[in-house]
Amino acid sequence: LIANINLGLYFMNILVFAAGMLVATFKWRLILPVFDFMVLLRSNLIASYYALLVPGQVGAEGVKAFRLINNSDQIAKVSSSVLIDKITGLISLMILGNLGLLFSEYAQKLHLLSLFFSVGIGFALFVIWTPSLFFQIAQAVLAFGLWSKTRMVMKIREILQECEISFKQFNNSITNVLVIIAVGVVYQFLIIFSSYLLALSLNIHLD
């Protein structure tokens, strides 16, 4: 397999992936402008490495947050930015999925999948624009029982309150939210295209 690799397509895949990382970092900085672009890029690259080692994306997102939190006292802002980045990323992916279905020859057969994407987009937007409900539920759960007075739980509740404020500040500008989602669509396209180029370079046909 390695002997038959198409080097031209392989290096093109690397360039497209690198462009995707730059776009992803640009998107994250729109959400978290208090940090330098290179600092966020470094965190993104390290998180991508961990994503290869740890199943799923939760570990990678945790690494992104931990690296920045470890070097600052802005726990709530960093945590909120990672969560907002993830939610808007899912919205972007579902939008791209719906766009793909529009031009697919199987569009009529996959209308339920399109409906699923549409409902997912609506729910994710609901979470972004009505964060108070979710944070208040979380705080109410933490406030229940004897353990609610422990120092750790009280600190978590304090962070949740700050996260709620960060979410509200983020969704004050609808234009900003839409721009971030649009940038996310570009990122998702680049990553999918990069994967396609990698498959072609290894003579794996996805048709």
XYZ file of C-alpha atoms in Angstrom, residues 17-191:
175
model
C -5.283 19.620 6.232
C -2.904 22.434 7.258
C -5.288 24.972 5.727
C -8.095 23.351 7.716
C -6.155 23.741 10.963
C -5.572 27.425 10.217
C -9.280 27.938 9.515
C -10.205 26.045 12.718
C -7.857 28.245 14.744
C -9.260 31.393 13.101
C -12.770 30.203 14.089
C -11.673 29.539 17.674
C -10.060 32.981 17.923
C -13.322 34.599 16.805
C -14.850 32.950 19.891
C -11.854 33.549 22.194
C -10.091 36.731 20.999
C -8.157 37.255 24.263
C -5.541 34.682 23.193
C -2.915 35.019 20.481
C -3.526 33.119 17.204
C -0.304 31.094 17.520
C -1.167 30.016 21.068
C -4.531 28.707 19.873
C -2.951 27.068 16.808
C -0.455 25.226 19.012
C -3.276 23.986 21.253
C -5.266 22.842 18.210
C -2.317 20.915 16.771
C -1.583 19.197 20.095
C -5.282 18.354 20.508
C -5.303 16.836 16.995
C -2.407 14.604 18.017
C -4.260 13.461 21.142
C -7.372 12.801 19.021
C -5.375 10.083 17.259
C -4.492 8.436 20.576
C -7.708 8.860 22.562
C -11.007 7.410 21.253
C -13.538 10.105 20.405
C -13.104 13.872 20.550
C -13.746 14.477 24.256
C -10.127 13.888 25.227
C -8.847 16.194 22.494
C -11.242 18.974 23.509
C -10.146 18.520 27.109
C -6.504 18.932 26.081
C -7.361 22.180 24.249
C -9.036 23.600 27.326
C -6.440 22.327 29.806
C -3.473 23.829 27.942
C -4.997 27.303 28.007
C -6.472 27.066 31.500
C -3.106 25.908 32.829
C -1.551 29.174 31.644
C -4.319 31.590 32.627
C -7.030 32.217 35.207
C -9.843 32.431 32.643
C -11.293 28.976 33.291
C -14.888 29.854 32.405
C -14.030 31.749 29.206
C -11.752 28.981 27.915
C -14.199 26.201 28.830
C -17.080 28.097 27.230
C -15.073 28.760 24.084
C -14.282 25.051 23.644
C -17.945 24.149 24.177
C -19.167 26.858 21.775
C -16.533 25.792 19.242
C -17.806 22.201 19.472
C -21.495 23.123 19.194
C -20.970 25.473 16.243
C -18.741 22.812 14.669
C -21.580 20.273 14.856
C -23.958 22.837 13.320
C -21.471 23.452 10.491
C -21.077 19.711 9.874
C -24.846 19.167 9.716
C -25.254 22.146 7.365
C -22.554 20.696 5.108
C -24.286 17.296 5.309
C -27.581 18.844 4.212
C -25.860 20.679 1.349
C -24.256 17.403 0.287
C -27.635 15.649 0.289
C -29.106 18.346 -1.965
C -26.630 17.415 -4.699
C -26.712 13.671 -4.039
C -28.381 11.221 -6.416
C -29.773 9.519 -3.298
C -31.397 12.714 -1.973
C -34.943 11.310 -2.211
C -33.996 8.152 -0.295
C -32.140 10.045 2.426
C -34.810 12.601 3.333
C -34.976 11.224 6.906
C -31.243 11.875 7.304
C -31.779 15.422 6.057
C -34.577 15.849 8.596
C -32.249 14.561 11.340
C -29.585 17.109 10.332
C -32.177 19.912 10.298
C -33.522 19.003 13.744
C -29.939 18.755 15.035
C -29.120 22.226 13.695
C -32.249 23.659 15.315
C -31.498 22.041 18.688
C -27.859 23.193 18.657
C -28.923 26.762 17.850
C -31.473 26.536 20.682
C -28.676 25.535 23.089
C -26.528 28.483 21.955
C -29.287 31.088 22.195
C -30.914 29.826 25.408
C -27.969 28.799 27.599
C -29.567 29.931 30.862
C -31.959 26.968 30.950
C -29.170 24.383 30.646
C -26.782 26.062 33.069
C -29.550 26.588 35.632
C -30.510 22.900 35.446
C -26.854 21.939 35.965
C -26.542 24.299 38.924
C -29.808 23.007 40.421
C -28.500 19.432 40.245
C -25.258 20.473 41.955
C -27.185 22.388 44.631
C -29.110 19.259 45.672
C -27.955 17.223 48.677
C -25.347 17.514 51.434
C -22.435 17.409 48.996
C -23.583 20.737 47.496
C -21.640 22.587 50.234
C -18.291 21.029 49.411
C -15.591 23.367 48.153
C -15.227 21.555 44.817
C -18.974 21.655 44.003
C -19.204 25.322 44.984
C -16.261 26.067 42.662
C -17.963 24.160 39.814
C -21.182 26.134 40.371
C -19.191 29.368 40.265
C -17.571 28.307 36.972
C -20.997 27.385 35.545
C -22.308 30.855 36.404
C -19.344 32.436 34.618
C -19.860 30.087 31.639
C -23.478 31.214 31.421
C -22.310 34.842 31.258
C -19.768 33.935 28.535
C -22.487 32.241 26.471
C -24.737 35.279 26.780
C -21.923 37.581 25.674
C -21.225 35.305 22.701
C -24.801 35.192 21.414
C -25.364 38.940 21.769
C -24.279 39.290 18.125
C -26.238 37.129 15.673
C -23.877 38.227 12.894
C -20.884 36.956 14.855
C -22.569 33.579 15.437
C -23.428 33.211 11.740
C -19.875 34.148 10.668
C -18.417 31.547 13.055
C -20.784 28.875 11.707
C -19.861 29.820 8.114
C -16.147 29.550 8.929
C -16.940 26.184 10.514
C -18.531 24.988 7.264
C -15.318 25.887 5.415
C -13.268 23.978 8.009
C -15.468 20.876 7.810
C -15.259 20.910 4.007
C -11.458 21.148 4.092
C -11.170 18.240 6.549
